[in-house]
Amino acid sequence: MPPSARRVWFNVHLWIGLALTLVLAPIGVTGSVLVWRQALAQPPGATGTADRPIGAYVDAARAAGVEGRATQVRLPLARGEAVAVTLRAPDAAPATVWLDPATARVLRVDRRPGGWLGAVHELHETLMAGRPGGWIVGASGLALFVSAATGLWLWFPRLGGLAAALRWRRTALLSLNLHHQLGFWICAPLAVLSLTGAWLAFGDSGPRGPEAGRGEGRRTAAAAGPRIGFDDVAGAVLARHPGAKLASIAAPAGGGAWRVQLRSALGERLSLSFDPASGQERASGPPANGFRRAMHQLHGGEETPLAWRLVITAAGLAPAILGLTGIWAWARRRRPVRTASAA
């Protein structure tokens, strides 16, 4: 590449770092925390397995003094995890009651959606600025991809080839050597996180989580038959899937289809929509949800091997380290020039 073109790419790389470090650093650090959100969300003290009827956990959650209608119950799939019951009162944010699966004893009550991890997730996804903040996060993801691509190009020296590129002491500045080495080794996963993050910010607009089925419940409320409970739905679904374990069950806002997640005997996750009035069961969501789920898994590490979760945890911390080392090296290199000019 001609020196003039290399200078252009250097300036692009430099100004992305100077302009976006304060945005990309909190996005990356919060992302590293959210990789382990399932473990961090669990309160201490959970024992045994969830062998009680689901209704017993719902009753215990209501007895904890939390008002509202139970909308979702999440059951533990591993020892040491707690049962989570979500309740929602009219015109109020949902609260989550965490229960010991063996005794139904209350372990913790989160009155903020998602607890403290909910605030971390909001900061990561929207910078706590709503939809405009989501657009900023998406644009920052695209800028991070450009920064990773230009950084990889600039990392390869004009002289010396690959051996020179991999050498630790390429410069006299420790910060710049760290910037070169960390940037190279983390470049590929950082590019994956930036592109998947931008897609999730701009293209993943469909409802997710416990809110996804509310419209369906309201539309079919009139067609609902007699009122049924969590145990009725769980029993009907598990009877059709021998050997499966119940992961979560969510009630609609009115009558109509319930949403159930199972783990098969082979460990596969099954998402179902079950209408108790008709007894019909179907896989929930359109086929495109498979792609959306893959994007979430790549970006957030959900249900991925431990090695990938460790890699994307390191990649989430990288923008803060790369931004600080890059800015520090840039300032150190400019200092002699300013001193000479002043002299």
C-alpha positions as a LaTeX table, in Angstrom:
\begin{tabular}{lrrr}
\hline
Residue & $x$ (\AA) & $y$ (\AA) & $z$ (\AA) \\
\hline
Met1 & 0.00 & 0.00 & 0.00 \\
Pro2 & 1.40 & 3.47 & $-0.87$ \\
Pro3 & 2.50 & 5.56 & 2.12 \\
Ser4 & $-0.26$ & 8.13 & 1.44 \\
Ala5 & $-2.98$ & 5.45 & 1.47 \\
Arg6 & $-1.50$ & 3.94 & 4.62 \\
Arg7 & $-1.65$ & 7.36 & 6.24 \\
Val8 & $-5.35$ & 7.63 & 5.35 \\
Trp9 & $-6.12$ & 4.27 & 6.98 \\
Phe10 & $-4.02$ & 5.24 & 9.98 \\
Asn11 & $-6.06$ & 8.42 & 10.42 \\
Val12 & $-9.34$ & 6.48 & 10.11 \\
His13 & $-8.14$ & 4.01 & 12.73 \\
Leu14 & $-6.85$ & 6.80 & 14.98 \\
Trp15 & $-9.96$ & 8.98 & 14.90 \\
Ile16 & $-12.31$ & 6.08 & 15.51 \\
Gly17 & $-10.28$ & 5.35 & 18.63 \\
Leu18 & $-10.18$ & 8.98 & 19.73 \\
Ala19 & $-13.87$ & 9.61 & 19.09 \\
Leu20 & $-15.46$ & 6.35 & 20.23 \\
Thr21 & $-13.36$ & 4.98 & 23.10 \\
Leu22 & $-15.70$ & 6.55 & 25.67 \\
Val23 & $-18.65$ & 4.84 & 23.95 \\
Leu24 & $-17.08$ & 1.50 & 23.02 \\
Ala25 & $-15.42$ & 0.95 & 26.41 \\
Pro26 & $-18.66$ & 0.75 & 28.47 \\
Ile27 & $-20.38$ & $-1.25$ & 25.71 \\
Gly28 & $-17.54$ & $-3.77$ & 25.71 \\
Val29 & $-17.11$ & $-4.03$ & 29.49 \\
Thr30 & $-20.85$ & $-4.50$ & 30.08 \\
Gly31 & $-20.89$ & $-7.09$ & 27.30 \\
Ser32 & $-18.16$ & $-9.05$ & 29.07 \\
Val33 & $-20.26$ & $-9.03$ & 32.24 \\
Leu34 & $-23.39$ & $-10.15$ & 30.40 \\
Val35 & $-21.60$ & $-13.21$ & 28.98 \\
Trp36 & $-21.88$ & $-14.63$ & 32.52 \\
Arg37 & $-25.32$ & $-13.17$ & 33.28 \\
Gln38 & $-26.96$ & $-16.53$ & 33.98 \\
Ala39 & $-24.47$ & $-17.36$ & 36.71 \\
Leu40 & $-24.36$ & $-13.78$ & 38.07 \\
Ala41 & $-28.15$ & $-13.54$ & 38.26 \\
Gln42 & $-28.40$ & $-16.55$ & 40.55 \\
Pro43 & $-28.76$ & $-15.73$ & 44.25 \\
Pro44 & $-26.70$ & $-17.78$ & 46.72 \\
Gly45 & $-28.30$ & $-20.47$ & 48.82 \\
Ala46 & $-30.14$ & $-22.59$ & 46.25 \\
Thr47 & $-30.17$ & $-26.30$ & 47.14 \\
Gly48 & $-31.64$ & $-29.48$ & 45.78 \\
Thr49 & $-33.76$ & $-29.84$ & 42.67 \\
Ala50 & $-37.12$ & $-28.42$ & 41.58 \\
Asp51 & $-39.32$ & $-31.38$ & 42.46 \\
Arg52 & $-42.32$ & $-29.39$ & 43.73 \\
Pro53 & $-45.40$ & $-28.45$ & 41.69 \\
Ile54 & $-44.98$ & $-25.15$ & 39.86 \\
Gly55 & $-48.01$ & $-23.78$ & 41.65 \\
Ala56 & $-46.19$ & $-24.19$ & 44.98 \\
Tyr57 & $-43.44$ & $-21.83$ & 43.78 \\
Val58 & $-46.01$ & $-19.33$ & 42.52 \\
Asp59 & $-47.79$ & $-19.37$ & 45.89 \\
Ala60 & $-44.49$ & $-18.91$ & 47.73 \\
Ala61 & $-43.63$ & $-15.92$ & 45.52 \\
Arg62 & $-46.98$ & $-14.29$ & 46.24 \\
Ala63 & $-46.46$ & $-14.91$ & 49.96 \\
Ala64 & $-43.26$ & $-12.87$ & 49.78 \\
Gly65 & $-45.36$ & $-9.71$ & 49.61 \\
Val66 & $-44.99$ & $-9.11$ & 45.87 \\
Glu67 & $-48.28$ & $-8.13$ & 44.29 \\
Gly68 & $-49.32$ & $-9.03$ & 40.78 \\
Arg69 & $-50.15$ & $-11.89$ & 38.51 \\
Ala70 & $-47.57$ & $-14.60$ & 37.86 \\
Thr71 & $-46.50$ & $-14.33$ & 34.22 \\
Gln72 & $-43.47$ & $-16.62$ & 34.03 \\
Val73 & $-41.70$ & $-19.36$ & 35.98 \\
Arg74 & $-38.12$ & $-20.34$ & 35.16 \\
Leu75 & $-36.90$ & $-23.62$ & 36.59 \\
Pro76 & $-33.27$ & $-24.60$ & 37.27 \\
Leu77 & $-31.54$ & $-26.95$ & 34.87 \\
Ala78 & $-28.44$ & $-27.42$ & 37.03 \\
Arg79 & $-27.80$ & $-27.91$ & 40.72 \\
Gly80 & $-27.23$ & $-24.67$ & 42.62 \\
Glu81 & $-29.65$ & $-22.65$ & 40.47 \\
Ala82 & $-32.82$ & $-21.09$ & 41.86 \\
Val83 & $-36.41$ & $-20.98$ & 40.68 \\
Ala84 & $-37.42$ & $-17.55$ & 39.34 \\
Val85 & $-41.06$ & $-16.44$ & 39.43 \\
Thr86 & $-41.97$ & $-13.21$ & 37.62 \\
Leu87 & $-45.03$ & $-11.29$ & 38.80 \\
Arg88 & $-46.55$ & $-8.20$ & 37.26 \\
Ala89 & $-49.04$ & $-5.84$ & 38.81 \\
Pro90 & $-51.14$ & $-3.47$ & 36.65 \\
Asp91 & $-49.19$ & $-0.34$ & 35.63 \\
Ala92 & $-46.04$ & $-1.56$ & 37.38 \\
Ala93 & $-42.72$ & $-3.03$ & 36.35 \\
Pro94 & $-42.42$ & $-6.80$ & 36.75 \\
Ala95 & $-40.74$ & $-8.17$ & 39.86 \\
Thr96 & $-38.81$ & $-11.44$ & 40.09 \\
Val97 & $-38.85$ & $-13.62$ & 43.19 \\
Trp98 & $-35.99$ & $-16.14$ & 43.49 \\
Leu99 & $-36.81$ & $-19.30$ & 45.41 \\
Asp100 & $-34.88$ & $-22.28$ & 46.72 \\
Pro101 & $-36.00$ & $-25.20$ & 44.52 \\
Ala102 & $-35.94$ & $-27.70$ & 47.39 \\
Thr103 & $-37.85$ & $-25.69$ & 50.01 \\
Ala104 & $-39.52$ & $-22.83$ & 48.06 \\
Arg105 & $-37.84$ & $-20.43$ & 50.50 \\
Val106 & $-37.44$ & $-16.88$ & 49.21 \\
Leu107 & $-33.79$ & $-16.13$ & 48.41 \\
Arg108 & $-34.08$ & $-12.69$ & 46.84 \\
Val109 & $-36.64$ & $-10.29$ & 45.40 \\
Asp110 & $-35.70$ & $-8.15$ & 42.38 \\
Arg111 & $-38.18$ & $-5.32$ & 41.97 \\
Arg112 & $-36.27$ & $-3.80$ & 39.08 \\
Pro113 & $-36.65$ & $-5.78$ & 35.81 \\
Gly114 & $-33.62$ & $-8.03$ & 35.63 \\
Gly115 & $-32.16$ & $-6.75$ & 38.90 \\
Trp116 & $-28.79$ & $-5.01$ & 38.67 \\
Leu117 & $-28.05$ & $-7.02$ & 35.53 \\
Gly118 & $-31.05$ & $-5.32$ & 33.94 \\
Ala119 & $-29.28$ & $-1.98$ & 34.32 \\
Val120 & $-26.08$ & $-3.47$ & 32.88 \\
His121 & $-28.04$ & $-4.87$ & 29.92 \\
Glu122 & $-29.75$ & $-1.52$ & 29.29 \\
Leu123 & $-26.39$ & 0.26 & 29.32 \\
His124 & $-24.94$ & $-2.29$ & 26.91 \\
Glu125 & $-27.89$ & $-2.27$ & 24.52 \\
Thr126 & $-29.00$ & 1.39 & 24.49 \\
Leu127 & $-26.53$ & 3.36 & 26.67 \\
Met128 & $-29.65$ & 4.01 & 28.79 \\
Ala129 & $-30.88$ & 6.36 & 26.05 \\
Gly130 & $-33.76$ & 4.33 & 24.60 \\
Arg131 & $-34.05$ & 3.65 & 20.89 \\
Pro132 & $-31.69$ & 6.50 & 19.83 \\
Gly133 & $-29.09$ & 4.98 & 22.14 \\
Gly134 & $-29.58$ & 1.65 & 20.35 \\
Trp135 & $-28.81$ & 3.33 & 17.04 \\
Ile136 & $-25.63$ & 4.80 & 18.54 \\
Val137 & $-24.63$ & 1.32 & 19.75 \\
Gly138 & $-25.27$ & $-0.14$ & 16.29 \\
Ala139 & $-23.27$ & 2.60 & 14.55 \\
Ser140 & $-20.48$ & 2.13 & 17.07 \\
Gly141 & $-20.43$ & $-1.59$ & 16.24 \\
Leu142 & $-19.92$ & $-0.82$ & 12.55 \\
Ala143 & $-17.20$ & 1.68 & 13.43 \\
Leu144 & $-15.52$ & $-0.94$ & 15.60 \\
Phe145 & $-15.48$ & $-3.35$ & 12.68 \\
Val146 & $-13.78$ & $-0.70$ & 10.51 \\
Ser147 & $-11.32$ & $-0.07$ & 13.33 \\
Ala148 & $-10.53$ & $-3.80$ & 13.59 \\
Ala149 & $-10.05$ & $-4.10$ & 9.81 \\
Thr150 & $-7.82$ & $-1.03$ & 9.54 \\
Gly151 & $-5.92$ & $-2.03$ & 12.67 \\
Leu152 & $-5.15$ & $-5.45$ & 11.21 \\
Trp153 & $-3.85$ & $-3.84$ & 8.04 \\
Leu154 & $-1.72$ & $-1.36$ & 9.96 \\
Trp155 & $-0.44$ & $-4.11$ & 12.27 \\
Phe156 & 1.38 & $-5.78$ & 9.36 \\
Pro157 & 4.63 & $-3.84$ & 8.90 \\
Arg158 & 5.89 & $-2.61$ & 5.56 \\
Leu159 & 9.25 & $-4.29$ & 6.19 \\
Gly160 & 10.17 & $-7.56$ & 7.87 \\
Gly161 & 7.09 & $-9.63$ & 7.07 \\
Leu162 & 5.20 & $-11.82$ & 9.54 \\
Ala163 & 8.21 & $-12.37$ & 11.80 \\
Ala164 & 8.53 & $-8.64$ & 12.39 \\
Ala165 & 4.77 & $-8.30$ & 12.89 \\
Leu166 & 4.71 & $-10.89$ & 15.68 \\
Arg167 & 7.75 & $-9.47$ & 17.47 \\
Trp168 & 6.88 & $-7.99$ & 20.88 \\
Arg169 & 9.32 & $-5.06$ & 20.91 \\
Arg170 & 8.30 & $-3.42$ & 17.66 \\
Thr171 & 8.59 & 0.05 & 19.16 \\
Ala172 & 10.14 & 1.69 & 22.20 \\
Leu173 & 6.69 & 2.31 & 23.71 \\
Leu174 & 5.26 & $-0.41$ & 25.95 \\
Ser175 & 1.73 & 0.87 & 25.36 \\
Leu176 & 2.09 & 0.61 & 21.57 \\
Asn177 & 3.61 & $-2.88$ & 21.75 \\
Leu178 & 0.66 & $-3.98$ & 23.90 \\
His179 & $-1.71$ & $-2.31$ & 21.43 \\
His180 & $-0.15$ & $-4.17$ & 18.49 \\
Gln181 & $-0.20$ & $-7.61$ & 20.11 \\
Leu182 & $-3.62$ & $-7.44$ & 21.78 \\
Gly183 & $-5.17$ & $-5.94$ & 18.66 \\
Phe184 & $-3.89$ & $-8.76$ & 16.46 \\
Trp185 & $-4.88$ & $-11.68$ & 18.68 \\
Ile186 & $-8.33$ & $-10.31$ & 19.47 \\
Cys187 & $-9.08$ & $-8.89$ & 16.00 \\
Ala188 & $-11.19$ & $-11.78$ & 14.65 \\
Pro189 & $-13.55$ & $-12.22$ & 17.64 \\
Leu190 & $-13.81$ & $-8.44$ & 17.96 \\
Ala191 & $-14.96$ & $-8.26$ & 14.32 \\
Val192 & $-17.58$ & $-10.97$ & 15.00 \\
Leu193 & $-18.87$ & $-9.12$ & 18.07 \\
Ser194 & $-19.02$ & $-5.80$ & 16.24 \\
Leu195 & $-21.00$ & $-7.15$ & 13.26 \\
Thr196 & $-23.40$ & $-9.27$ & 15.33 \\
Gly197 & $-23.87$ & $-6.36$ & 17.74 \\
Ala198 & $-24.71$ & $-4.00$ & 14.88 \\
Trp199 & $-27.18$ & $-6.52$ & 13.45 \\
Leu200 & $-28.87$ & $-6.94$ & 16.83 \\
Ala201 & $-29.09$ & $-3.16$ & 17.24 \\
Phe202 & $-30.50$ & $-2.42$ & 13.78 \\
Gly203 & $-32.17$ & $-5.62$ & 12.60 \\
Asp204 & $-33.42$ & $-7.47$ & 15.67 \\
Ser205 & $-36.61$ & $-5.49$ & 16.19 \\
Gly206 & $-39.01$ & $-8.30$ & 17.05 \\
Pro207 & $-40.29$ & $-8.77$ & 20.60 \\
Arg208 & $-38.30$ & $-11.12$ & 22.79 \\
Gly209 & $-38.54$ & $-12.65$ & 26.21 \\
Pro210 & $-41.59$ & $-12.63$ & 28.46 \\
Glu211 & $-43.23$ & $-9.79$ & 26.53 \\
Ala212 & $-43.26$ & $-11.58$ & 23.18 \\
Gly213 & $-46.55$ & $-13.38$ & 23.58 \\
Arg214 & $-48.66$ & $-10.62$ & 25.07 \\
Gly215 & $-50.40$ & $-9.54$ & 21.90 \\
Glu216 & $-51.33$ & $-13.11$ & 21.06 \\
Gly217 & $-52.82$ & $-13.58$ & 24.50 \\
Arg218 & $-54.96$ & $-10.45$ & 24.22 \\
Arg219 & $-56.20$ & $-11.35$ & 20.75 \\
Thr220 & $-57.33$ & $-14.81$ & 21.79 \\
Ala221 & $-58.64$ & $-14.01$ & 25.26 \\
Ala222 & $-62.24$ & $-14.31$ & 24.17 \\
Ala223 & $-61.64$ & $-17.82$ & 22.84 \\
Ala224 & $-60.11$ & $-19.11$ & 26.06 \\
Gly225 & $-61.82$ & $-21.90$ & 27.88 \\
Pro226 & $-61.84$ & $-22.43$ & 31.64 \\
Arg227 & $-59.00$ & $-20.79$ & 33.52 \\
Ile228 & $-56.04$ & $-23.13$ & 33.92 \\
Gly229 & $-52.79$ & $-22.92$ & 35.82 \\
Phe230 & $-49.08$ & $-23.49$ & 35.32 \\
Asp231 & $-49.24$ & $-27.10$ & 36.50 \\
Asp232 & $-52.01$ & $-27.96$ & 34.03 \\
Val233 & $-50.02$ & $-26.65$ & 31.07 \\
Ala234 & $-46.74$ & $-28.19$ & 32.27 \\
Gly235 & $-48.39$ & $-31.59$ & 32.72 \\
Ala236 & $-49.98$ & $-31.52$ & 29.27 \\
Val237 & $-46.74$ & $-30.52$ & 27.51 \\
Leu238 & $-44.45$ & $-32.92$ & 29.39 \\
Ala239 & $-46.82$ & $-35.79$ & 28.66 \\
Arg240 & $-46.09$ & $-35.26$ & 24.96 \\
His241 & $-42.31$ & $-35.05$ & 25.48 \\
Pro242 & $-41.18$ & $-37.92$ & 27.69 \\
Gly243 & $-37.75$ & $-37.43$ & 29.19 \\
Ala244 & $-37.74$ & $-33.67$ & 28.62 \\
Lys245 & $-37.18$ & $-31.16$ & 31.42 \\
Leu246 & $-39.18$ & $-27.97$ & 31.82 \\
Ala247 & $-36.99$ & $-24.86$ & 31.56 \\
Ser248 & $-39.60$ & $-22.10$ & 31.64 \\
Ile249 & $-43.30$ & $-21.51$ & 31.20 \\
Ala250 & $-44.95$ & $-18.17$ & 30.48 \\
Ala251 & $-48.64$ & $-17.33$ & 30.69 \\
Pro252 & $-50.35$ & $-15.07$ & 28.13 \\
Ala253 & $-51.86$ & $-11.78$ & 29.23 \\
Gly254 & $-55.34$ & $-13.22$ & 28.69 \\
Gly255 & $-56.45$ & $-16.63$ & 27.47 \\
Gly256 & $-54.76$ & $-18.34$ & 24.56 \\
Ala257 & $-51.35$ & $-19.82$ & 23.91 \\
Trp258 & $-48.79$ & $-20.34$ & 26.62 \\
Arg259 & $-45.07$ & $-20.34$ & 25.83 \\
Val260 & $-43.03$ & $-23.25$ & 27.09 \\
Gln261 & $-39.32$ & $-24.00$ & 26.85 \\
Leu262 & $-38.04$ & $-27.54$ & 27.33 \\
Arg263 & $-34.70$ & $-29.30$ & 27.34 \\
Ser264 & $-34.84$ & $-32.64$ & 25.61 \\
Ala265 & $-33.07$ & $-35.74$ & 26.89 \\
Leu266 & $-30.27$ & $-34.91$ & 24.41 \\
Gly267 & $-29.89$ & $-31.37$ & 25.78 \\
Glu268 & $-31.61$ & $-29.61$ & 22.87 \\
Arg269 & $-33.77$ & $-26.58$ & 23.62 \\
Leu270 & $-37.38$ & $-26.75$ & 22.45 \\
Ser271 & $-39.55$ & $-23.63$ & 22.31 \\
Leu272 & $-43.25$ & $-24.37$ & 22.07 \\
Ser273 & $-46.52$ & $-22.52$ & 21.92 \\
Phe274 & $-49.36$ & $-24.46$ & 23.62 \\
Asp275 & $-53.05$ & $-23.57$ & 23.40 \\
Pro276 & $-54.86$ & $-25.34$ & 26.26 \\
Ala277 & $-58.30$ & $-24.62$ & 24.79 \\
Ser278 & $-57.60$ & $-26.61$ & 21.62 \\
Gly279 & $-54.73$ & $-28.76$ & 22.87 \\
Gln280 & $-52.65$ & $-27.69$ & 19.87 \\
Glu281 & $-48.90$ & $-27.38$ & 20.17 \\
Arg282 & $-46.46$ & $-25.87$ & 17.72 \\
Ala283 & $-42.89$ & $-24.68$ & 17.59 \\
Ser284 & $-42.89$ & $-21.00$ & 18.49 \\
Gly285 & $-41.58$ & $-18.35$ & 16.16 \\
Pro286 & $-40.90$ & $-18.27$ & 12.42 \\
Pro287 & $-37.88$ & $-20.03$ & 10.89 \\
Ala288 & $-36.00$ & $-16.72$ & 10.88 \\
Asn289 & $-35.77$ & $-17.02$ & 14.66 \\
Gly290 & $-33.09$ & $-19.67$ & 14.14 \\
Phe291 & $-30.82$ & $-17.06$ & 12.56 \\
Arg292 & $-31.68$ & $-14.53$ & 15.26 \\
Arg293 & $-30.88$ & $-17.09$ & 17.93 \\
Ala294 & $-27.53$ & $-17.79$ & 16.26 \\
Met295 & $-26.72$ & $-14.07$ & 16.29 \\
His296 & $-27.56$ & $-13.89$ & 20.00 \\
Gln297 & $-25.42$ & $-16.92$ & 20.73 \\
Leu298 & $-22.42$ & $-15.60$ & 18.82 \\
His299 & $-22.71$ & $-12.18$ & 20.41 \\
Gly300 & $-23.71$ & $-13.09$ & 23.95 \\
Gly301 & $-22.26$ & $-16.56$ & 24.40 \\
Glu302 & $-25.56$ & $-18.14$ & 25.43 \\
Glu303 & $-25.39$ & $-21.95$ & 25.23 \\
Thr304 & $-21.93$ & $-21.87$ & 23.63 \\
Pro305 & $-18.76$ & $-23.71$ & 24.72 \\
Leu306 & $-16.78$ & $-22.26$ & 27.61 \\
Ala307 & $-13.86$ & $-21.49$ & 25.28 \\
Trp308 & $-15.98$ & $-19.11$ & 23.15 \\
Arg309 & $-17.38$ & $-17.40$ & 26.23 \\
Leu310 & $-13.86$ & $-16.78$ & 27.50 \\
Val311 & $-12.80$ & $-15.44$ & 24.10 \\
Ile312 & $-15.69$ & $-12.97$ & 23.80 \\
Thr313 & $-15.20$ & $-11.91$ & 27.43 \\
Ala314 & $-11.64$ & $-10.91$ & 26.53 \\
Ala315 & $-12.87$ & $-9.30$ & 23.32 \\
Gly316 & $-15.37$ & $-7.23$ & 25.30 \\
Leu317 & $-12.59$ & $-5.83$ & 27.47 \\
Ala318 & $-10.35$ & $-5.17$ & 24.45 \\
Pro319 & $-11.93$ & $-1.86$ & 23.22 \\
Ala320 & $-11.19$ & $-0.19$ & 26.56 \\
Ile321 & $-7.58$ & $-1.48$ & 26.64 \\
Leu322 & $-6.94$ & $-0.80$ & 22.96 \\
Gly323 & $-8.47$ & 2.66 & 23.19 \\
Leu324 & $-6.41$ & 3.65 & 26.22 \\
Thr325 & $-3.12$ & 2.21 & 24.91 \\
Gly326 & $-3.68$ & 3.70 & 21.46 \\
Ile327 & $-4.47$ & 7.17 & 22.78 \\
Trp328 & $-1.56$ & 7.02 & 25.21 \\
Ala329 & 0.88 & 5.98 & 22.48 \\
Trp330 & $-0.46$ & 8.69 & 20.16 \\
Ala331 & $-0.02$ & 11.33 & 22.87 \\
Arg332 & 3.50 & 10.12 & 23.69 \\
Arg333 & 4.53 & 10.22 & 20.04 \\
Arg334 & 3.20 & 13.76 & 19.63 \\
Arg335 & 4.94 & 15.07 & 22.75 \\
Pro336 & 8.45 & 15.45 & 21.21 \\
Val337 & 6.93 & 17.14 & 18.16 \\
Arg338 & 5.18 & 19.73 & 20.31 \\
Thr339 & 8.34 & 20.26 & 22.37 \\
Ala340 & 10.46 & 20.83 & 19.24 \\
Ser341 & 7.90 & 23.26 & 17.81 \\
Ala342 & 7.85 & 25.22 & 21.05 \\
Ala343 & 11.64 & 25.37 & 21.10 \\
\hline
\end{tabular}
